[in-house]
Coordinates of C-alpha atoms in Angstrom, one line a residue:
Chain A
M1 CA 1.7 7.4 -28.3
N2 CA 0.7 10.4 -26.4
I3 CA -2.6 8.8 -25.5
I4 CA -0.9 5.9 -24.1
I5 CA 1.4 7.9 -22.0
V6 CA -1.6 9.7 -20.5
L7 CA -4.2 6.9 -20.4
V8 CA -1.9 4.2 -18.9
P9 CA -1.3 6.1 -15.7
L10 CA -5.0 6.8 -15.4
I11 CA -5.9 3.2 -15.7
G12 CA -3.2 2.2 -13.2
T13 CA -4.4 4.7 -10.8
I14 CA -8.1 4.0 -10.9
F15 CA -7.6 0.2 -10.9
G16 CA -5.2 0.3 -8.1
V17 CA -7.6 2.4 -5.8
M18 CA -10.6 0.3 -6.8
Y19 CA -8.9 -3.0 -6.3
Y20 CA -7.6 -2.1 -2.9
Y21 CA -11.0 -1.0 -1.6
N22 CA -12.7 -3.9 -3.1
S23 CA -10.3 -6.5 -1.6
K24 CA -10.3 -5.0 2.0
E25 CA -12.4 -7.9 3.4
F26 CA -9.9 -10.3 1.7
I27 CA -7.1 -8.5 3.4
E28 CA -8.7 -8.8 6.7
L29 CA -9.3 -12.4 6.3
L30 CA -5.6 -13.0 5.3
L31 CA -4.3 -10.9 8.1
A32 CA -5.6 -13.5 10.7
Q33 CA -3.7 -16.3 8.9
P34 CA -0.1 -17.2 9.4
I35 CA 1.2 -15.0 6.5
K36 CA 3.6 -12.0 6.6
R37 CA 2.0 -8.6 6.2
S38 CA 4.5 -7.6 3.5
S39 CA 3.6 -10.7 1.5
I40 CA 0.0 -9.9 1.5
F41 CA 0.4 -6.3 0.3
L42 CA 3.2 -7.0 -2.1
G43 CA 1.1 -9.9 -3.5
Q44 CA -1.9 -7.7 -3.9
Y45 CA 0.2 -4.9 -5.7
L46 CA 2.0 -7.4 -7.9
G47 CA -1.3 -9.0 -8.8
V48 CA -2.7 -5.8 -10.0
A49 CA 0.5 -4.1 -11.5
G50 CA 1.5 -7.5 -13.1
S51 CA -1.9 -8.1 -14.9
L52 CA -2.2 -4.5 -16.0
T53 CA 1.4 -4.5 -17.4
L54 CA 0.7 -7.8 -19.1
S55 CA -2.5 -6.5 -20.7
L56 CA -0.7 -3.4 -21.9
V57 CA 2.2 -5.4 -23.4
L58 CA 0.0 -8.0 -25.0
G59 CA -2.8 -5.5 -26.0
L60 CA -0.3 -3.3 -27.8
G61 CA 2.2 -5.8 -28.8
I62 CA 0.0 -8.3 -30.6
P63 CA -1.6 -5.9 -33.1
F64 CA 1.8 -4.5 -34.0
L65 CA 3.3 -7.9 -34.3
L66 CA 0.5 -8.9 -36.9
Y67 CA 1.2 -5.5 -38.5
G68 CA 4.7 -6.8 -39.3
L69 CA 6.8 -5.1 -36.7
F70 CA 9.7 -7.3 -36.9
K71 CA 10.5 -6.4 -40.5
S72 CA 10.4 -2.6 -39.6
D73 CA 13.2 -0.6 -38.0
A74 CA 10.8 0.9 -35.3
I75 CA 11.2 -2.2 -33.2
F76 CA 13.5 -0.5 -30.8
D77 CA 11.4 2.5 -30.4
F78 CA 8.4 0.4 -30.0
A79 CA 10.1 -1.7 -27.2
L80 CA 11.0 1.6 -25.4
L81 CA 7.2 2.5 -25.6
L82 CA 6.3 -0.8 -24.1
V83 CA 8.9 -0.6 -21.4
T84 CA 7.9 3.0 -20.4
G85 CA 4.3 1.9 -20.3
A86 CA 5.0 -1.0 -18.1
F87 CA 6.9 1.4 -15.8
L88 CA 4.2 3.8 -15.8
T89 CA 1.6 1.2 -14.8
M90 CA 3.8 -0.1 -12.0
I91 CA 4.5 3.5 -10.7
F92 CA 0.8 4.6 -10.8
T93 CA -0.6 1.4 -9.2
A94 CA 2.0 1.7 -6.4
L95 CA 1.1 5.5 -5.9
S96 CA -2.6 4.6 -5.8
F97 CA -2.2 1.8 -3.4
N98 CA -0.4 4.2 -1.1
I99 CA -3.2 6.5 -1.3
A100 CA -5.7 3.9 -0.7
L101 CA -3.8 2.5 2.3
S102 CA -3.6 5.9 3.9
N103 CA -7.3 6.8 3.4
E104 CA -10.0 4.7 5.0
N105 CA -12.6 6.9 3.3
K106 CA -13.2 5.5 -0.3
I107 CA -14.4 8.8 -1.7
K108 CA -11.4 10.6 -0.4
G109 CA -9.0 8.0 -1.6
F110 CA -10.5 8.0 -5.1
G111 CA -10.4 11.8 -5.1
Y112 CA -6.7 12.0 -4.2
A113 CA -5.8 9.3 -6.7
V114 CA -7.6 11.1 -9.5
L115 CA -6.0 14.4 -8.5
L116 CA -2.7 12.9 -8.4
W117 CA -3.0 11.6 -12.0
L118 CA -4.5 15.0 -13.1
F119 CA -1.6 16.8 -11.4
L120 CA 1.1 14.8 -12.9
A121 CA -0.6 14.4 -16.4
V122 CA -1.9 18.1 -16.9
I123 CA -1.2 20.6 -14.0
Y124 CA 2.5 19.8 -13.8
D125 CA 3.0 20.6 -17.5
G126 CA 1.1 23.8 -17.0
L127 CA 3.2 24.9 -14.1
F128 CA 6.4 23.8 -15.9
L129 CA 5.4 26.0 -18.9
M130 CA 4.6 28.9 -16.8
S131 CA 7.7 28.7 -15.0
L132 CA 9.6 28.6 -18.3
I133 CA 7.8 31.7 -19.5
I134 CA 8.4 33.7 -16.3
F135 CA 12.1 32.9 -16.1
K136 CA 12.8 33.0 -19.7
E137 CA 15.5 35.5 -19.2
Y138 CA 17.6 32.8 -17.5
P139 CA 19.4 29.7 -18.7
L140 CA 16.9 27.0 -18.1
D141 CA 18.4 23.9 -19.6
T142 CA 19.3 22.2 -16.4
F143 CA 16.1 23.3 -14.7
S144 CA 13.9 21.9 -17.4
L145 CA 15.9 18.7 -17.6
A146 CA 15.5 18.3 -13.8
A147 CA 11.8 19.2 -13.7
T148 CA 11.2 16.5 -16.5
M149 CA 12.9 14.0 -14.3
F150 CA 10.6 14.6 -11.4
N151 CA 7.4 13.6 -13.3
P152 CA 7.3 10.1 -14.5
I153 CA 4.8 10.9 -17.3
D154 CA 6.8 13.9 -18.6
L155 CA 9.9 11.7 -18.4
S156 CA 8.3 8.9 -20.4
R157 CA 6.9 11.3 -23.0
T158 CA 10.3 13.1 -23.6
L159 CA 12.0 9.8 -23.7
I160 CA 9.9 8.5 -26.4
L161 CA 9.5 11.7 -28.3
L162 CA 13.3 12.1 -28.6
K163 CA 13.7 8.5 -29.6
L164 CA 11.3 9.1 -32.5
D165 CA 13.7 11.6 -34.0
I166 CA 11.2 14.4 -34.0
S167 CA 13.3 16.5 -31.7
A168 CA 14.3 18.8 -34.4
L169 CA 10.6 20.2 -34.1
L170 CA 11.4 21.4 -30.7
G171 CA 14.1 23.6 -31.8
Y172 CA 17.0 24.6 -29.5
T173 CA 15.5 22.9 -26.4
G174 CA 15.0 19.9 -28.5
A175 CA 18.6 19.9 -29.2
I176 CA 19.6 20.1 -25.5
F177 CA 17.1 17.3 -24.7
K178 CA 18.3 15.3 -27.5
Q179 CA 21.8 15.6 -26.3
F180 CA 20.8 14.4 -23.0
F181 CA 18.0 11.8 -23.6
G182 CA 19.4 10.6 -26.9
T183 CA 22.8 9.3 -25.5
N184 CA 22.9 6.0 -23.8
Q185 CA 23.8 7.7 -20.6
G186 CA 20.7 9.7 -20.8
L187 CA 18.6 6.8 -21.4
I188 CA 20.2 4.9 -18.4
I189 CA 19.7 7.8 -16.1
S190 CA 16.0 8.1 -17.2
M191 CA 15.5 4.4 -16.7
L192 CA 17.1 4.6 -13.3
M193 CA 14.7 7.5 -12.5
L194 CA 11.8 5.5 -13.5
L195 CA 12.9 2.6 -11.4
L196 CA 13.3 4.9 -8.5
W197 CA 9.8 6.1 -9.1
T198 CA 8.7 2.5 -8.8
V199 CA 10.8 1.4 -5.8
L200 CA 10.0 4.3 -3.6
P201 CA 6.3 3.9 -3.4
I202 CA 6.5 0.1 -3.1
W203 CA 8.9 0.6 -0.2
R204 CA 6.5 3.1 1.4
L205 CA 3.6 0.7 0.8
V206 CA 5.4 -2.0 2.7
F207 CA 6.3 0.5 5.4
I208 CA 2.9 1.8 6.1
S209 CA 1.2 -1.7 5.8
K210 CA 3.3 -2.9 8.7
K211 CA 2.1 0.0 11.0
K212 CA -1.7 -0.1 10.0
D213 CA -4.3 -1.3 12.2
F214 CA -7.2 -3.4 10.9
Chain B
M1 CA -0.3 -19.5 26.6
I2 CA -0.8 -15.7 26.4
Q3 CA 1.1 -13.1 28.2
I4 CA 0.2 -9.6 27.8
E5 CA 2.0 -6.9 29.7
N6 CA 1.2 -3.2 30.0
L7 CA -0.7 -2.9 26.7
H8 CA -1.6 0.5 25.4
K9 CA -3.6 1.3 22.3
K10 CA -5.0 4.7 21.1
F11 CA -7.1 5.2 18.0
G12 CA -6.5 8.9 17.4
K13 CA -7.5 10.6 20.6
N14 CA -9.6 7.7 21.8
E15 CA -7.6 5.6 24.2
V16 CA -8.9 2.1 24.0
L17 CA -6.5 0.1 26.0
K18 CA -4.8 1.7 29.0
G19 CA -2.3 -0.6 30.3
V20 CA -3.7 -4.3 30.1
D21 CA -1.7 -7.0 32.1
L22 CA -3.1 -10.4 31.4
N23 CA -2.0 -13.9 31.8
I24 CA -3.8 -16.7 30.1
D25 CA -2.8 -20.2 31.1
E26 CA -2.9 -23.2 28.8
G27 CA -6.2 -25.1 28.7
G28 CA -9.6 -23.8 29.6
I29 CA -12.3 -21.5 28.4
F30 CA -11.9 -17.7 29.1
A31 CA -14.6 -15.2 28.5
V32 CA -13.6 -11.7 27.9
L33 CA -16.5 -9.6 28.9
G34 CA -17.0 -5.8 29.1
P35 CA -19.4 -3.1 27.8
N36 CA -19.5 -1.9 24.2
G37 CA -16.4 -0.1 23.4
S38 CA -14.4 -1.5 26.3
G39 CA -11.6 -2.8 24.1
K40 CA -12.5 -6.5 23.8
T41 CA -12.0 -6.7 20.1
T42 CA -9.0 -4.4 20.1
L43 CA -7.4 -6.7 22.7
I44 CA -8.2 -9.8 20.6
K45 CA -6.9 -8.1 17.5
S46 CA -3.8 -7.0 19.2
T47 CA -3.1 -10.6 20.0
L48 CA -3.5 -11.6 16.5
G49 CA -1.2 -8.9 15.2
M50 CA -4.0 -7.1 13.3
V51 CA -3.8 -4.2 15.5
I52 CA -0.4 -2.7 16.4
P53 CA -0.1 -1.7 20.0
N54 CA 1.3 1.8 21.0
K55 CA 3.0 0.3 24.2
G56 CA 3.6 -3.0 25.9
S57 CA 4.3 -6.6 24.8
I58 CA 2.4 -9.7 24.0
A59 CA 3.6 -13.2 23.9
V60 CA 1.8 -16.3 22.5
S61 CA 3.2 -19.7 23.5
G62 CA 6.3 -18.0 24.9
M63 CA 7.1 -16.2 21.5
S64 CA 6.9 -12.4 21.2
I65 CA 4.4 -11.4 18.6
K66 CA 6.3 -8.3 17.4
K67 CA 7.5 -8.6 13.9
N68 CA 6.6 -12.3 14.0
W69 CA 3.8 -13.9 11.9
R70 CA 4.6 -17.7 12.4
Y71 CA 2.9 -17.8 15.7
R72 CA -0.5 -17.4 14.1
K73 CA -0.2 -21.0 12.9
D74 CA -1.2 -21.9 16.5
I75 CA -4.3 -19.6 16.5
N76 CA -7.7 -20.1 14.9
Y77 CA -9.6 -17.0 14.7
L78 CA -13.4 -16.2 14.4
P79 CA -13.8 -12.6 13.5
Q80 CA -16.8 -10.7 14.9
I81 CA -18.2 -9.6 11.6
A82 CA -17.9 -12.2 8.9
N83 CA -16.6 -10.1 6.1
F84 CA -15.7 -12.3 3.3
P85 CA -14.8 -11.5 -0.3
G86 CA -18.2 -11.7 -1.9
N87 CA -17.0 -13.0 -5.3
L88 CA -15.9 -16.3 -3.9
K89 CA -17.9 -19.4 -3.4
V90 CA -18.0 -21.2 0.0
R91 CA -16.1 -24.1 -1.3
E92 CA -13.5 -21.9 -3.0
L93 CA -12.9 -20.0 0.3
I94 CA -12.5 -23.1 2.4
R95 CA -10.1 -24.6 -0.2
M96 CA -8.1 -21.3 -0.2
I97 CA -7.8 -21.2 3.6
K98 CA -6.8 -24.8 3.6
D99 CA -4.1 -24.1 0.9
L100 CA -2.8 -21.2 3.0
R101 CA -2.6 -23.2 6.3
Q102 CA -1.2 -26.4 4.8
M103 CA -2.5 -28.3 7.8
H104 CA -4.8 -31.2 8.3
S105 CA -8.4 -30.0 8.4
E106 CA -11.7 -31.5 9.3
E107 CA -14.2 -29.4 7.3
E108 CA -16.2 -32.3 6.1
K109 CA -17.7 -33.0 9.6
L110 CA -18.3 -29.2 10.3
I111 CA -20.1 -28.8 7.1
Q112 CA -22.3 -31.6 8.1
L113 CA -22.9 -30.5 11.5
F114 CA -24.0 -26.9 10.3
Q115 CA -25.8 -28.3 7.3
L116 CA -23.9 -26.2 4.9
E117 CA -23.8 -28.6 2.0
P118 CA -26.5 -26.7 -0.2
F119 CA -24.5 -23.6 0.2
L120 CA -21.0 -24.9 -0.9
G121 CA -21.5 -23.8 -4.4
K122 CA -23.0 -20.4 -3.8
K123 CA -21.3 -17.1 -3.7
L124 CA -20.6 -15.6 -0.2
S125 CA -22.3 -12.4 -1.2
T126 CA -25.6 -14.1 -1.6
L127 CA -25.5 -15.8 1.8
S128 CA -27.6 -14.7 4.8
G129 CA -25.9 -13.4 8.0
G130 CA -26.5 -16.6 9.9
T131 CA -25.1 -18.7 7.1
K132 CA -22.1 -16.6 6.8
Q133 CA -21.6 -17.0 10.4
K134 CA -21.7 -20.7 10.0
V135 CA -19.1 -20.6 7.3
N136 CA -17.1 -18.4 9.6
L137 CA -17.4 -21.2 12.3
V138 CA -16.3 -23.8 9.9
L139 CA -13.3 -21.9 8.8
A140 CA -12.4 -21.3 12.6
F141 CA -12.9 -24.9 13.9
M142 CA -11.5 -26.9 11.0
F143 CA -7.9 -26.7 12.0
D144 CA -6.4 -28.5 15.1
C145 CA -4.7 -25.3 16.8
P146 CA -3.9 -25.1 20.5
L147 CA -5.5 -21.6 20.6
L148 CA -8.9 -20.7 19.6
V149 CA -10.1 -17.0 19.6
L150 CA -13.8 -16.4 19.1
D151 CA -15.1 -13.0 18.9
E152 CA -19.0 -13.0 19.4
P153 CA -19.5 -16.5 18.0
T154 CA -23.2 -16.5 18.7
T155 CA -24.3 -13.7 16.4
G156 CA -27.0 -14.7 14.0
L157 CA -27.0 -18.3 14.9
D158 CA -30.4 -20.3 15.1
P159 CA -30.9 -22.5 18.3
A160 CA -29.9 -25.8 16.8
S161 CA -26.5 -24.3 15.6
L162 CA -26.0 -22.6 18.9
I163 CA -26.4 -26.1 20.6
S164 CA -23.9 -27.6 18.0
L165 CA -21.5 -24.7 18.7
K166 CA -21.7 -25.2 22.5
E167 CA -20.9 -29.0 22.0
L168 CA -18.0 -28.0 19.7
I169 CA -16.5 -25.8 22.2
Q170 CA -16.8 -28.3 24.9
K171 CA -15.2 -31.0 22.7
E172 CA -12.3 -28.6 22.0
K173 CA -11.9 -28.0 25.7
E174 CA -11.7 -31.6 26.4
N175 CA -8.9 -31.8 23.9
G176 CA -6.9 -29.4 26.2
K177 CA -7.3 -26.3 24.0
T178 CA -7.1 -22.8 25.2
I179 CA -10.3 -20.9 24.1
L180 CA -10.9 -17.2 24.3
I181 CA -14.4 -16.0 23.9
T182 CA -16.1 -12.6 23.8
S183 CA -19.8 -12.4 24.0
H184 CA -22.8 -10.2 25.4
I185 CA -25.1 -13.1 25.9
M186 CA -24.5 -14.1 29.5
Q187 CA -26.5 -17.3 29.4
F188 CA -24.0 -18.5 26.8
V189 CA -21.0 -17.4 28.8
A190 CA -22.4 -19.0 32.0
E191 CA -22.8 -22.3 30.1
V192 CA -19.4 -22.6 28.7
A193 CA -16.9 -20.3 30.2
E194 CA -14.7 -21.3 33.4
E195 CA -13.0 -18.0 33.9
I196 CA -14.1 -14.4 33.3
I197 CA -11.9 -11.5 32.4
Y198 CA -13.9 -8.3 32.8
L199 CA -12.7 -5.3 30.8
L200 CA -13.8 -1.8 31.7
E201 CA -12.4 1.5 30.2
G202 CA -9.4 -0.1 28.9
R203 CA -8.3 -1.8 32.1
I204 CA -8.9 -5.2 33.4
Y205 CA -11.4 -4.9 36.2
F206 CA -11.9 -8.4 37.3
K207 CA -10.4 -11.8 36.5
G208 CA -11.5 -15.0 38.2
S209 CA -14.0 -17.7 38.1
I210 CA -17.8 -17.2 37.7
E211 CA -18.3 -18.4 41.3
E212 CA -15.8 -15.9 42.6
L213 CA -17.6 -13.2 40.7
K214 CA -21.0 -14.2 42.1
T215 CA -19.8 -14.3 45.7
K216 CA -17.9 -11.1 45.3
T217 CA -21.0 -9.2 44.0
N218 CA -23.5 -11.1 46.2
Q219 CA -25.5 -11.9 43.1
A220 CA -27.3 -15.1 42.3
D221 CA -26.8 -15.1 38.5
L222 CA -24.1 -14.1 36.1
E223 CA -26.1 -11.5 34.4
H224 CA -26.8 -9.5 37.5
A225 CA -23.2 -10.0 38.8
I226 CA -21.8 -8.6 35.6
A227 CA -24.2 -5.6 35.8
A228 CA -23.2 -5.0 39.4
I229 CA -19.5 -5.4 38.9
A230 CA -18.9 -1.9 37.6
T231 CA -20.5 -0.2 40.6
I232 CA -18.2 -2.0 43.0
P233 CA -14.5 -1.0 43.8
T234 CA -11.9 -3.0 41.9
Y235 CA -11.1 -6.5 42.5
V236 CA -8.0 -7.2 40.6

């Protein structure tokens, strides 16, 4: 599970950047044709994100189906894993397209994209833990909840972790998180947050693509 | 056909176009000339909507091109550098563009004219520069559009194809089309073009027929006239 949550964004990021730079000529060819700019870029984005999502869902889904998923009770948790995985793919492909669009230099674009993944997957957690240690005298419930919300990887991880009923391992914080994420309201808010994480980069993608020179 | 008013474009600190006013009437062949970096391609790309101008307005067939994409149905564009997606085959590329335009096309004749049949099943990344340019020409000429924009159409072509290209351009002109050409080969320009638009340092320096240019610069041939034009006070 943890591997999926960390690897899926990495694959989305790398594929997004690579695909954009590889299809630059194609984009230039299409731009001279009577097609709307937003259609070109949204089409490219959906092409990459869609196929990555599909391969994730099929690649994880088929083995589990064969394993006899429908007979077990874990189907809801598993569906949640797939949904968050799909969201993560969409989010990170959109973010990497944004980076690639804003950087003409391929190496720079690649660097920024990998850095973004590294930041959200590893460094963010480190900073988060550090801040919890430094401010341990204060009540941190709301802060940690909010900080989790602002990182799609953390958000997905927490969401799944708490669905798997291992929150008892996390002690008091786990209880608070359980109280929030375990309820339907918490689930809806987190899903909305993931949706926002998807929509905002896509919106920016369309916005900068309209202004860019080729 | 094309109305350009007070067009400005900057790339970073580099001011490429500094207030271009240009009116291109329907019908005829217009050559956009100018030294390297004078803004010819930028001007053409702005008309196509690939480059977004900082200031000024462009209208094609009476329609403003801002936030509009339908006007590109009337334009056939030949890009300067034939950058095609390398993993496509020539046939696939032609079919794809046809599918996008949804118009009647005459690619068969053009493929024959440029002798491209043996290359149809080959990938674009394996083609030579000249063959790529021929594919480029097929894509640009296969639709029947009132406006043709050709950015350096002669690069990499062998003499036989060059003659075919000239015939093709003449034929399109007889059909009453507007053709915009940029080229550095003055002999080619002198043969095909009727009117010259000379760009220098982001402004239009001269606009008129070849004869006008020759009399104004007191030069017998076009090449010398173009070379002399920059040293003489403005004519616009």
